mmCIF file of C-alpha atoms in Angstrom:
data_model
loop_
_atom_site.group_PDB
_atom_site.id
_atom_site.type_symbol
_atom_site.label_atom_id
_atom_site.label_comp_id
_atom_site.label_asym_id
_atom_site.label_seq_id
_atom_site.Cartn_x
_atom_site.Cartn_y
_atom_site.Cartn_z
ATOM 1 C CA MET A 1 13.843 12.647 30.245
ATOM 2 C CA SER A 2 14.046 14.090 26.726
ATOM 3 C CA ALA A 3 13.554 17.745 26.035
ATOM 4 C CA THR A 4 10.135 16.912 24.662
ATOM 5 C CA GLY A 5 9.026 15.399 27.972
ATOM 6 C CA VAL A 6 8.794 11.797 26.805
ATOM 7 C CA PRO A 7 11.042 9.575 28.890
ATOM 8 C CA PHE A 8 13.196 7.248 26.847
ATOM 9 C CA TRP A 9 12.173 3.645 27.280
ATOM 10 C CA SER A 10 15.588 2.910 28.687
ATOM 11 C CA GLU A 11 14.680 5.051 31.650
ATOM 12 C CA VAL A 12 11.858 2.636 32.242
ATOM 13 C CA CYS A 13 13.445 -0.560 33.540
ATOM 14 C CA LEU A 14 12.144 -3.105 31.115
ATOM 15 C CA PRO A 15 13.270 -6.718 31.396
ATOM 16 C CA ALA A 16 15.306 -8.372 28.660
ATOM 17 C CA GLY A 17 13.167 -8.785 25.591
ATOM 18 C CA GLN A 18 12.594 -11.890 23.517
ATOM 19 C CA VAL A 19 12.047 -11.889 19.778
ATOM 20 C CA ARG A 20 8.523 -13.020 18.978
ATOM 21 C CA GLN A 21 7.063 -14.395 15.779
ATOM 22 C CA THR A 22 5.376 -11.723 13.659
ATOM 23 C CA VAL A 23 2.061 -12.446 11.961
ATOM 24 C CA GLN A 24 0.954 -11.590 8.440
ATOM 25 C CA ALA A 25 -2.388 -10.877 6.829
ATOM 26 C CA PRO A 26 -4.867 -12.549 6.579
ATOM 27 C CA ASP A 27 -4.324 -13.515 10.247
ATOM 28 C CA HIS A 28 -7.481 -12.413 12.085
ATOM 29 C CA VAL A 29 -5.584 -10.871 15.012
ATOM 30 C CA LEU A 30 -4.561 -8.051 12.655
ATOM 31 C CA SER A 31 -8.251 -7.174 12.220
ATOM 32 C CA THR A 32 -8.947 -7.307 15.953
ATOM 33 C CA GLN A 33 -9.677 -4.235 18.058
ATOM 34 C CA CYS A 34 -6.971 -4.514 20.690
ATOM 35 C CA ARG A 35 -7.983 -4.384 24.346
ATOM 36 C CA SER A 36 -6.822 -1.799 26.854
ATOM 37 C CA ALA A 37 -3.707 -2.950 28.674
ATOM 38 C CA ASP A 38 -2.600 -2.465 32.266
ATOM 39 C CA PRO A 39 0.839 -0.844 31.894
ATOM 40 C CA ARG A 40 1.920 -2.244 35.286
ATOM 41 C CA ASP A 41 0.938 -5.821 34.475
ATOM 42 C CA PRO A 42 4.144 -7.928 34.315
ATOM 43 C CA ALA A 43 2.878 -9.560 31.125
ATOM 44 C CA VAL A 44 2.440 -6.121 29.521
ATOM 45 C CA ILE A 45 5.893 -5.046 30.706
ATOM 46 C CA GLN A 46 7.374 -8.175 29.145
ATOM 47 C CA LEU A 47 5.341 -7.548 25.982
ATOM 48 C CA ALA A 48 6.834 -4.046 25.788
ATOM 49 C CA ALA A 49 10.348 -5.442 26.065
ATOM 50 C CA ASP A 50 9.583 -8.141 23.506
ATOM 51 C CA LEU A 51 8.123 -5.643 21.044
ATOM 52 C CA LEU A 52 11.352 -3.657 21.168
ATOM 53 C CA ALA A 53 13.473 -6.792 20.792
ATOM 54 C CA THR A 54 11.376 -8.031 17.887
ATOM 55 C CA MET A 55 11.418 -4.603 16.248
ATOM 56 C CA TYR A 56 15.197 -4.298 16.486
ATOM 57 C CA GLY A 57 15.576 -7.877 15.302
ATOM 58 C CA ALA A 58 13.727 -7.234 12.045
ATOM 59 C CA PRO A 59 15.841 -5.307 9.511
ATOM 60 C CA GLY A 60 14.272 -1.979 8.658
ATOM 61 C CA CYS A 61 11.538 -2.287 11.270
ATOM 62 C CA VAL A 62 10.855 1.001 13.041
ATOM 63 C CA GLY A 63 7.488 0.284 14.663
ATOM 64 C CA LEU A 64 5.608 -2.761 15.868
ATOM 65 C CA ALA A 65 2.110 -3.181 17.266
ATOM 66 C CA ALA A 66 1.231 -5.918 19.739
ATOM 67 C CA ASN A 67 -1.205 -7.626 17.408
ATOM 68 C CA GLN A 68 1.593 -7.871 14.847
ATOM 69 C CA VAL A 69 3.056 -10.444 17.256
ATOM 70 C CA GLY A 70 -0.345 -11.987 17.823
ATOM 71 C CA VAL A 71 -1.327 -10.204 21.049
ATOM 72 C CA ASP A 72 -4.531 -8.157 21.031
ATOM 73 C CA LEU A 73 -3.433 -5.547 23.572
ATOM 74 C CA ALA A 74 -3.103 -1.816 22.895
ATOM 75 C CA VAL A 75 0.680 -1.505 22.960
ATOM 76 C CA PHE A 76 3.189 -0.537 20.305
ATOM 77 C CA SER A 77 6.922 0.105 20.106
ATOM 78 C CA MET A 78 8.705 2.614 17.901
ATOM 79 C CA ASP A 79 12.115 3.966 17.028
ATOM 80 C CA VAL A 80 12.361 6.087 13.884
ATOM 81 C CA SER A 81 15.689 7.647 14.943
ATOM 82 C CA ASP A 82 17.682 6.337 12.000
ATOM 83 C CA HIS A 83 15.102 6.801 9.253
ATOM 84 C CA PRO A 84 16.110 9.336 6.570
ATOM 85 C CA LYS A 85 12.593 10.795 6.396
ATOM 86 C CA THR A 86 12.408 11.441 10.151
ATOM 87 C CA ARG A 87 12.203 15.067 11.299
ATOM 88 C CA THR A 88 10.880 15.193 14.858
ATOM 89 C CA CYS A 89 11.822 12.039 16.745
ATOM 90 C CA HIS A 90 10.789 10.716 20.164
ATOM 91 C CA GLY A 91 12.111 7.226 19.858
ATOM 92 C CA PRO A 92 12.828 4.760 21.075
ATOM 93 C CA PHE A 93 9.673 4.281 23.107
ATOM 94 C CA VAL A 94 6.853 1.934 23.934
ATOM 95 C CA ILE A 95 3.408 3.393 24.511
ATOM 96 C CA VAL A 96 0.422 1.678 26.098
ATOM 97 C CA ASN A 97 -3.214 2.521 25.308
ATOM 98 C CA PRO A 98 -2.324 5.183 22.739
ATOM 99 C CA GLN A 99 -4.913 7.605 21.438
ATOM 100 C CA ILE A 100 -4.429 10.067 18.604
ATOM 101 C CA VAL A 101 -5.819 13.313 19.999
ATOM 102 C CA ASP A 102 -5.106 15.503 16.984
ATOM 103 C CA SER A 103 -4.034 15.010 13.403
ATOM 104 C CA SER A 104 -3.661 17.556 10.617
ATOM 105 C CA ARG A 105 -2.049 18.435 7.297
ATOM 106 C CA ASN A 106 -2.917 15.230 5.527
ATOM 107 C CA GLU A 107 -0.618 14.001 2.807
ATOM 108 C CA LYS A 108 -0.797 10.908 0.678
ATOM 109 C CA ALA A 109 2.183 8.563 0.632
ATOM 110 C CA ARG A 110 2.841 5.009 -0.431
ATOM 111 C CA GLU A 111 3.096 2.708 2.573
ATOM 112 C CA GLY A 112 4.238 -0.810 3.231
ATOM 113 C CA CYS A 113 3.785 -3.021 6.285
ATOM 114 C CA LEU A 114 5.649 -5.981 7.755
ATOM 115 C CA SER A 115 2.337 -7.775 8.070
ATOM 116 C CA VAL A 116 1.396 -7.216 4.422
ATOM 117 C CA PRO A 117 4.667 -7.990 2.652
ATOM 118 C CA ASP A 118 3.325 -8.373 -0.897
ATOM 119 C CA PHE A 119 1.534 -5.038 -1.297
ATOM 120 C CA THR A 120 2.038 -1.320 -0.865
ATOM 121 C CA GLY A 121 -0.761 1.207 -0.792
ATOM 122 C CA ASP A 122 -1.375 4.943 -1.161
ATOM 123 C CA VAL A 123 -2.655 6.228 2.199
ATOM 124 C CA LYS A 124 -3.489 9.731 3.349
ATOM 125 C CA ARG A 125 -2.311 10.518 6.890
ATOM 126 C CA GLY A 126 -1.599 13.575 8.995
ATOM 127 C CA THR A 127 1.884 15.006 8.838
ATOM 128 C CA ARG A 128 1.244 16.596 12.209
ATOM 129 C CA LEU A 129 -0.071 14.463 15.016
ATOM 130 C CA THR A 130 -0.543 14.465 18.781
ATOM 131 C CA VAL A 131 -0.701 11.162 20.627
ATOM 132 C CA SER A 132 -1.333 10.371 24.282
ATOM 133 C CA GLY A 133 -0.973 7.162 26.263
ATOM 134 C CA GLN A 134 0.922 5.570 29.104
ATOM 135 C CA LEU A 135 4.444 4.301 29.551
ATOM 136 C CA PRO A 136 4.868 0.633 30.424
ATOM 137 C CA GLN A 137 5.789 -0.313 33.993
ATOM 138 C CA THR A 138 5.281 3.168 35.510
ATOM 139 C CA GLY A 139 1.957 3.826 33.843
ATOM 140 C CA VAL A 140 2.956 7.495 33.583
ATOM 141 C CA ALA A 141 0.670 9.405 31.247
ATOM 142 C CA VAL A 142 2.438 10.942 28.273
ATOM 143 C CA SER A 143 1.304 13.172 25.453
ATOM 144 C CA PHE A 144 3.439 14.522 22.662
ATOM 145 C CA SER A 145 3.261 15.982 19.192
ATOM 146 C CA THR A 146 5.295 14.984 16.216
ATOM 147 C CA ASP A 147 5.456 15.283 12.432
ATOM 148 C CA ALA A 148 6.589 13.772 9.161
ATOM 149 C CA PHE A 149 7.705 10.141 9.245
ATOM 150 C CA GLU A 150 7.171 9.614 12.971
ATOM 151 C CA ALA A 151 3.614 10.948 12.654
ATOM 152 C CA ARG A 152 2.831 8.524 9.822
ATOM 153 C CA ALA A 153 4.437 5.649 11.709
ATOM 154 C CA ILE A 154 2.412 6.361 14.871
ATOM 155 C CA ALA A 155 -0.826 6.631 12.902
ATOM 156 C CA HIS A 156 -0.010 3.337 11.177
ATOM 157 C CA GLU A 157 0.591 1.612 14.537
ATOM 158 C CA VAL A 158 -2.536 3.040 16.164
ATOM 159 C CA ASP A 159 -4.467 1.755 13.157
ATOM 160 C CA HIS A 160 -3.029 -1.709 13.845
ATOM 161 C CA LEU A 161 -4.279 -1.524 17.438
ATOM 162 C CA ASN A 162 -7.716 -0.597 16.091
ATOM 163 C CA GLY A 163 -7.659 -3.667 13.859
ATOM 164 C CA LEU A 164 -6.912 -1.719 10.703
ATOM 165 C CA LEU A 165 -4.293 -2.392 8.046
ATOM 166 C CA PHE A 166 -3.190 0.177 5.470
ATOM 167 C CA LEU A 167 -5.353 -1.904 3.092
ATOM 168 C CA ASP A 168 -8.370 -0.559 4.994
ATOM 169 C CA GLN A 169 -7.275 3.031 4.439
ATOM 170 C CA VAL A 170 -6.101 3.102 0.826
ATOM 171 C CA ALA A 171 -7.257 5.982 -1.331
ATOM 172 C CA GLY A 172 -9.291 4.108 -3.913
ATOM 173 C CA PRO A 173 -9.280 0.755 -5.771
ATOM 174 C CA HIS A 174 -6.239 1.595 -7.852
ATOM 175 C CA ALA A 175 -4.180 2.621 -4.833
ATOM 176 C CA ILE A 176 -2.969 -0.889 -3.989
ATOM 177 C CA HIS A 177 0.269 -1.930 -5.674
ATOM 178 C CA VAL A 178 1.943 -5.298 -5.921
ATOM 179 C CA ARG A 179 5.511 -5.640 -4.779
ATOM 180 C CA GLN A 180 7.974 -7.830 -6.626
ATOM 181 C CA THR A 181 6.687 -11.303 -6.160
ATOM 182 C CA TYR A 182 6.678 -14.614 -7.924
ATOM 183 C CA LEU A 183 3.202 -15.780 -8.922
ATOM 184 C CA MET B 1 -7.205 -25.832 -12.523
ATOM 185 C CA GLU B 2 -6.948 -23.543 -15.514
ATOM 186 C CA THR B 3 -6.129 -19.853 -15.380
ATOM 187 C CA VAL B 4 -7.983 -17.565 -17.759
ATOM 188 C CA ALA B 5 -7.945 -13.856 -18.465
ATOM 189 C CA ILE B 6 -11.412 -12.411 -19.028
ATOM 190 C CA THR B 7 -12.113 -8.970 -20.457
ATOM 191 C CA VAL B 8 -15.540 -7.374 -20.228
ATOM 192 C CA VAL B 9 -16.240 -4.195 -22.173
ATOM 193 C CA GLY B 10 -19.458 -2.391 -22.918
ATOM 194 C CA GLN B 11 -22.027 0.139 -21.909
ATOM 195 C CA ASP B 12 -22.079 0.617 -18.180
ATOM 196 C CA ARG B 13 -25.133 -0.305 -16.152
ATOM 197 C CA PRO B 14 -25.716 -1.531 -12.592
ATOM 198 C CA GLY B 15 -25.290 -5.257 -12.067
ATOM 199 C CA ILE B 16 -22.469 -6.170 -14.448
ATOM 200 C CA VAL B 17 -19.929 -7.081 -11.758
ATOM 201 C CA ALA B 18 -22.566 -9.047 -9.844
ATOM 202 C CA ALA B 19 -23.611 -10.958 -12.985
ATOM 203 C CA VAL B 20 -20.049 -11.856 -14.020
ATOM 204 C CA THR B 21 -18.862 -12.805 -10.535
ATOM 205 C CA GLY B 22 -22.050 -14.786 -9.937
ATOM 206 C CA ALA B 23 -21.460 -16.830 -13.092
ATOM 207 C CA LEU B 24 -17.836 -17.426 -12.118
ATOM 208 C CA ALA B 25 -18.786 -18.423 -8.566
ATOM 209 C CA ASP B 26 -21.243 -20.975 -10.000
ATOM 210 C CA LEU B 27 -18.232 -22.521 -11.767
ATOM 211 C CA ASN B 28 -16.259 -22.501 -8.477
ATOM 212 C CA GLY B 29 -13.953 -20.024 -10.152
ATOM 213 C CA ASN B 30 -11.629 -17.967 -7.948
ATOM 214 C CA ILE B 31 -11.001 -14.375 -9.016
ATOM 215 C CA GLU B 32 -7.334 -13.608 -8.444
ATOM 216 C CA ASP B 33 -6.258 -10.216 -9.785
ATOM 217 C CA SER B 34 -8.687 -7.857 -11.487
ATOM 218 C CA SER B 35 -9.002 -4.229 -12.443
ATOM 219 C CA MET B 36 -12.158 -2.409 -13.466
ATOM 220 C CA THR B 37 -12.832 1.163 -14.365
ATOM 221 C CA LEU B 38 -15.121 3.350 -16.470
ATOM 222 C CA LEU B 39 -13.447 4.600 -19.630
ATOM 223 C CA ARG B 40 -15.295 7.491 -21.278
ATOM 224 C CA GLY B 41 -18.422 6.124 -19.616
ATOM 225 C CA SER B 42 -17.889 2.561 -20.896
ATOM 226 C CA PHE B 43 -17.425 -0.307 -18.505
ATOM 227 C CA ALA B 44 -14.011 -1.974 -18.845
ATOM 228 C CA TRP B 45 -12.843 -4.861 -16.685
ATOM 229 C CA MET B 46 -10.055 -7.411 -16.830
ATOM 230 C CA LEU B 47 -9.913 -10.415 -14.525
ATOM 231 C CA VAL B 48 -7.500 -13.298 -13.996
ATOM 232 C CA VAL B 49 -9.507 -16.255 -12.722
ATOM 233 C CA ALA B 50 -8.575 -19.776 -11.652
ATOM 234 C CA VAL B 51 -11.280 -22.169 -12.828
ATOM 235 C CA PRO B 52 -11.753 -25.941 -12.505
ATOM 236 C CA VAL B 53 -13.139 -26.058 -16.054
ATOM 237 C CA ASP B 54 -11.776 -25.270 -19.500
ATOM 238 C CA GLN B 55 -11.991 -22.014 -21.410
ATOM 239 C CA THR B 56 -15.028 -23.172 -23.412
ATOM 240 C CA ALA B 57 -17.009 -23.773 -20.242
ATOM 241 C CA VAL B 58 -16.154 -20.288 -19.000
ATOM 242 C CA VAL B 59 -17.343 -18.783 -22.282
ATOM 243 C CA ALA B 60 -20.595 -20.703 -21.986
ATOM 244 C CA ALA B 61 -21.113 -19.674 -18.364
ATOM 245 C CA LEU B 62 -20.819 -16.021 -19.342
ATOM 246 C CA SER B 63 -23.328 -16.242 -22.212
ATOM 247 C CA GLU B 64 -26.090 -14.645 -20.150
ATOM 248 C CA VAL B 65 -23.796 -11.746 -19.349
ATOM 249 C CA ARG B 66 -23.225 -11.277 -23.080
ATOM 250 C CA GLU B 67 -26.967 -10.775 -23.410
ATOM 251 C CA LEU B 68 -26.518 -7.587 -21.372
ATOM 252 C CA GLY B 69 -24.829 -6.228 -24.480
ATOM 253 C CA LEU B 70 -21.269 -6.665 -23.311
ATOM 254 C CA SER B 71 -18.251 -7.818 -25.275
ATOM 255 C CA ILE B 72 -16.561 -10.646 -23.380
ATOM 256 C CA ASP B 73 -13.309 -12.352 -24.279
ATOM 257 C CA VAL B 74 -11.810 -15.350 -22.472
ATOM 258 C CA VAL B 75 -8.174 -16.283 -23.002
ATOM 259 C CA ALA B 76 -6.381 -19.221 -21.410
ATOM 260 C CA LEU B 77 -3.197 -18.090 -19.673
ATOM 261 C CA PRO B 78 -0.046 -20.225 -19.765
ATOM 262 C CA ASP B 79 0.901 -22.027 -16.605
ATOM 263 C CA THR B 80 4.260 -20.284 -16.164
ATOM 264 C CA GLN B 81 5.689 -18.338 -13.265
ATOM 265 C CA ALA B 82 5.546 -14.595 -13.748
ATOM 266 C CA VAL B 83 7.669 -12.049 -11.930
ATOM 267 C CA VAL B 84 5.753 -8.938 -11.022
ATOM 268 C CA THR B 85 8.277 -6.125 -10.775
ATOM 269 C CA SER B 86 7.791 -3.408 -8.225
ATOM 270 C CA PRO B 87 7.581 0.118 -9.646
ATOM 271 C CA THR B 88 10.486 2.415 -8.849
ATOM 272 C CA HIS B 89 9.299 5.675 -10.414
ATOM 273 C CA ALA B 90 6.101 7.512 -11.187
ATOM 274 C CA VAL B 91 5.714 9.372 -14.489
ATOM 275 C CA ALA B 92 3.043 12.048 -14.861
ATOM 276 C CA VAL B 93 2.186 13.827 -18.111
ATOM 277 C CA HIS B 94 -0.420 16.500 -18.776
ATOM 278 C CA GLY B 95 -1.154 18.977 -21.530
ATOM 279 C CA ALA B 96 -3.282 19.787 -24.529
ATOM 280 C CA ASP B 97 -4.600 16.605 -26.076
ATOM 281 C CA ARG B 98 -3.164 15.342 -29.383
ATOM 282 C CA PRO B 99 -2.502 11.914 -30.886
ATOM 283 C CA GLY B 100 0.793 10.264 -30.014
ATOM 284 C CA ILE B 101 1.441 11.417 -26.444
ATOM 285 C CA VAL B 102 1.354 7.988 -24.818
ATOM 286 C CA ALA B 103 3.243 6.388 -27.719
ATOM 287 C CA ALA B 104 6.067 8.940 -27.564
ATOM 288 C CA VAL B 105 6.433 8.842 -23.783
ATOM 289 C CA THR B 106 6.287 5.057 -23.497
ATOM 290 C CA GLU B 107 8.744 4.624 -26.384
ATOM 291 C CA VAL B 108 11.299 6.582 -24.353
ATOM 292 C CA ILE B 109 10.585 4.495 -21.279
ATOM 293 C CA ALA B 110 10.918 1.247 -23.235
ATOM 294 C CA LYS B 111 14.230 2.281 -24.822
ATOM 295 C CA ARG B 112 15.656 2.843 -21.343
ATOM 296 C CA GLY B 113 14.540 -0.623 -20.275
ATOM 297 C CA GLY B 114 11.632 0.604 -18.188
ATOM 298 C CA ASN B 115 8.643 -1.661 -17.580
ATOM 299 C CA ILE B 116 5.267 -0.024 -17.079
ATOM 300 C CA THR B 117 3.483 -1.723 -14.186
ATOM 301 C CA ASP B 118 0.421 0.535 -14.059
ATOM 302 C CA LEU B 119 -0.980 3.098 -16.450
ATOM 303 C CA SER B 120 -3.936 5.411 -16.496
ATOM 304 C CA THR B 121 -4.870 8.106 -19.009
ATOM 305 C CA ARG B 122 -7.824 10.488 -18.950
ATOM 306 C CA LEU B 123 -9.175 13.096 -21.337
ATOM 307 C CA SER B 124 -11.401 15.920 -20.147
ATOM 308 C CA GLY B 125 -12.117 18.648 -22.661
ATOM 309 C CA PRO B 126 -8.792 19.720 -24.110
ATOM 310 C CA LEU B 127 -6.759 18.425 -21.149
ATOM 311 C CA TYR B 128 -5.021 15.060 -21.414
ATOM 312 C CA VAL B 129 -3.422 13.463 -18.352
ATOM 313 C CA MET B 130 -1.367 10.331 -18.041
ATOM 314 C CA ALA B 131 -0.009 8.659 -14.909
ATOM 315 C CA ALA B 132 2.234 5.619 -14.990
ATOM 316 C CA ASP B 133 4.137 3.536 -12.496
ATOM 317 C CA VAL B 134 7.389 2.341 -14.046
ATOM 318 C CA SER B 135 10.024 -0.154 -12.973
ATOM 319 C CA LEU B 136 13.349 1.341 -14.116
ATOM 320 C CA PRO B 137 16.772 -0.295 -14.243
ATOM 321 C CA THR B 138 19.264 1.266 -11.859
ATOM 322 C CA GLY B 139 21.029 4.369 -13.072
ATOM 323 C CA VAL B 140 18.784 5.493 -15.943
ATOM 324 C CA GLU B 141 16.626 8.048 -14.116
ATOM 325 C CA VAL B 142 18.659 11.103 -15.121
ATOM 326 C CA GLN B 143 18.842 10.147 -18.811
ATOM 327 C CA LEU B 144 15.164 9.217 -18.815
ATOM 328 C CA GLN B 145 14.201 12.549 -17.291
ATOM 329 C CA SER B 146 16.249 14.374 -19.931
ATOM 330 C CA GLU B 147 14.821 12.395 -22.847
ATOM 331 C CA LEU B 148 11.260 12.726 -21.564
ATOM 332 C CA THR B 149 11.747 16.475 -21.216
ATOM 333 C CA GLN B 150 12.801 16.678 -24.872
ATOM 334 C CA VAL B 151 9.782 14.633 -25.958
ATOM 335 C CA ALA B 152 7.500 16.766 -23.798
ATOM 336 C CA GLU B 153 8.779 19.947 -25.454
ATOM 337 C CA LEU B 154 8.098 18.505 -28.896
ATOM 338 C CA LEU B 155 4.580 17.509 -27.836
ATOM 339 C CA ASP B 156 3.955 20.690 -25.859
ATOM 340 C CA VAL B 157 3.047 18.795 -22.693
ATOM 341 C CA GLU B 158 4.402 18.746 -19.161
ATOM 342 C CA VAL B 159 6.160 15.665 -17.806
ATOM 343 C CA ALA B 160 7.388 14.827 -14.308
ATOM 344 C CA VAL B 161 9.336 11.812 -13.121
ATOM 345 C CA HIS B 162 9.821 11.091 -9.471
ATOM 346 C CA LYS B 163 11.102 8.209 -7.451
ATOM 347 C CA ILE B 164 8.480 6.257 -5.589
ATOM 348 C CA ASP B 165 9.255 6.470 -1.882
ATOM 349 C CA ILE B 166 7.628 3.841 0.245
ATOM 350 C CA ALA B 167 7.068 4.661 3.924
ATOM 351 C CA GLU B 168 7.574 1.303 5.614
ATOM 352 C CA GLY B 169 9.171 -0.586 8.453
ATOM 353 C CA PHE B 170 6.054 -0.720 10.587
#
């Protein structure tokens, strides 16, 4: 158990994870409100393990929502441990049925997303955030606060589970930017 | 399919976007990239559209829109692959308005091999502001910052250059 009270996922005995195919916009599952998941359901436990495996298998990936692998269940994985912009860090973890219970100190930053590879966008999000949910397998309720990069990453993932992409949250029509791409 | 660039400029009023896009939809045109804004109260819009007709047909289809008092230009675009470069730095300028600010700043950027990927300028009273996204070659940021600072002092404006950080991986 970490000092912050969030058990590391490794303390939850997840099965071996399989890498799943990630989906990209305009796949409709990314605009789907994900359903509540039973954290003790074997399929959800396997999903948790697979999200971690898929996340670690994608270079630079620090968070992954279930609908980013085509599953409309409210589960996401995260590990921002190695990111240079991380301050407070709770990763690695998988959280089921997450809810943001508080968010403050909004700041605008340019975001990208694995599921929207050709664009970035300027999005305002809280730099302080409290999230609650359940751990997979045990179903233990957890609630923790974080900041900076982990806060933005959690908000981004919870948006995914609510069927929202950063494209839905951009600050104005000139806040979407094209990445290097061949037309 | 042809690709055309259309510019629409004129006095703003409700219904311009609907009229133009309606005419293009009647042609089975597909609007790809576009950018519209109000400049000093005037409507200004540029669109890149794929159309199954030639440029002349597009001009004809937009004739009713012209009757709204708008200036419309249609240019056929070459069928070549373009590389859109991702911006690496943001440049912000503000100060007392005078001619030559954008020219002086962008000349410095161009001499350092920078490519402007987005640009916006606004004037309100005596205050002029400029914001640009720039794609810079590796290793020129320090020199660019120094040269822009010198230009800013000559123009009596403030300039800031910062790297664009993208929060991603999720």
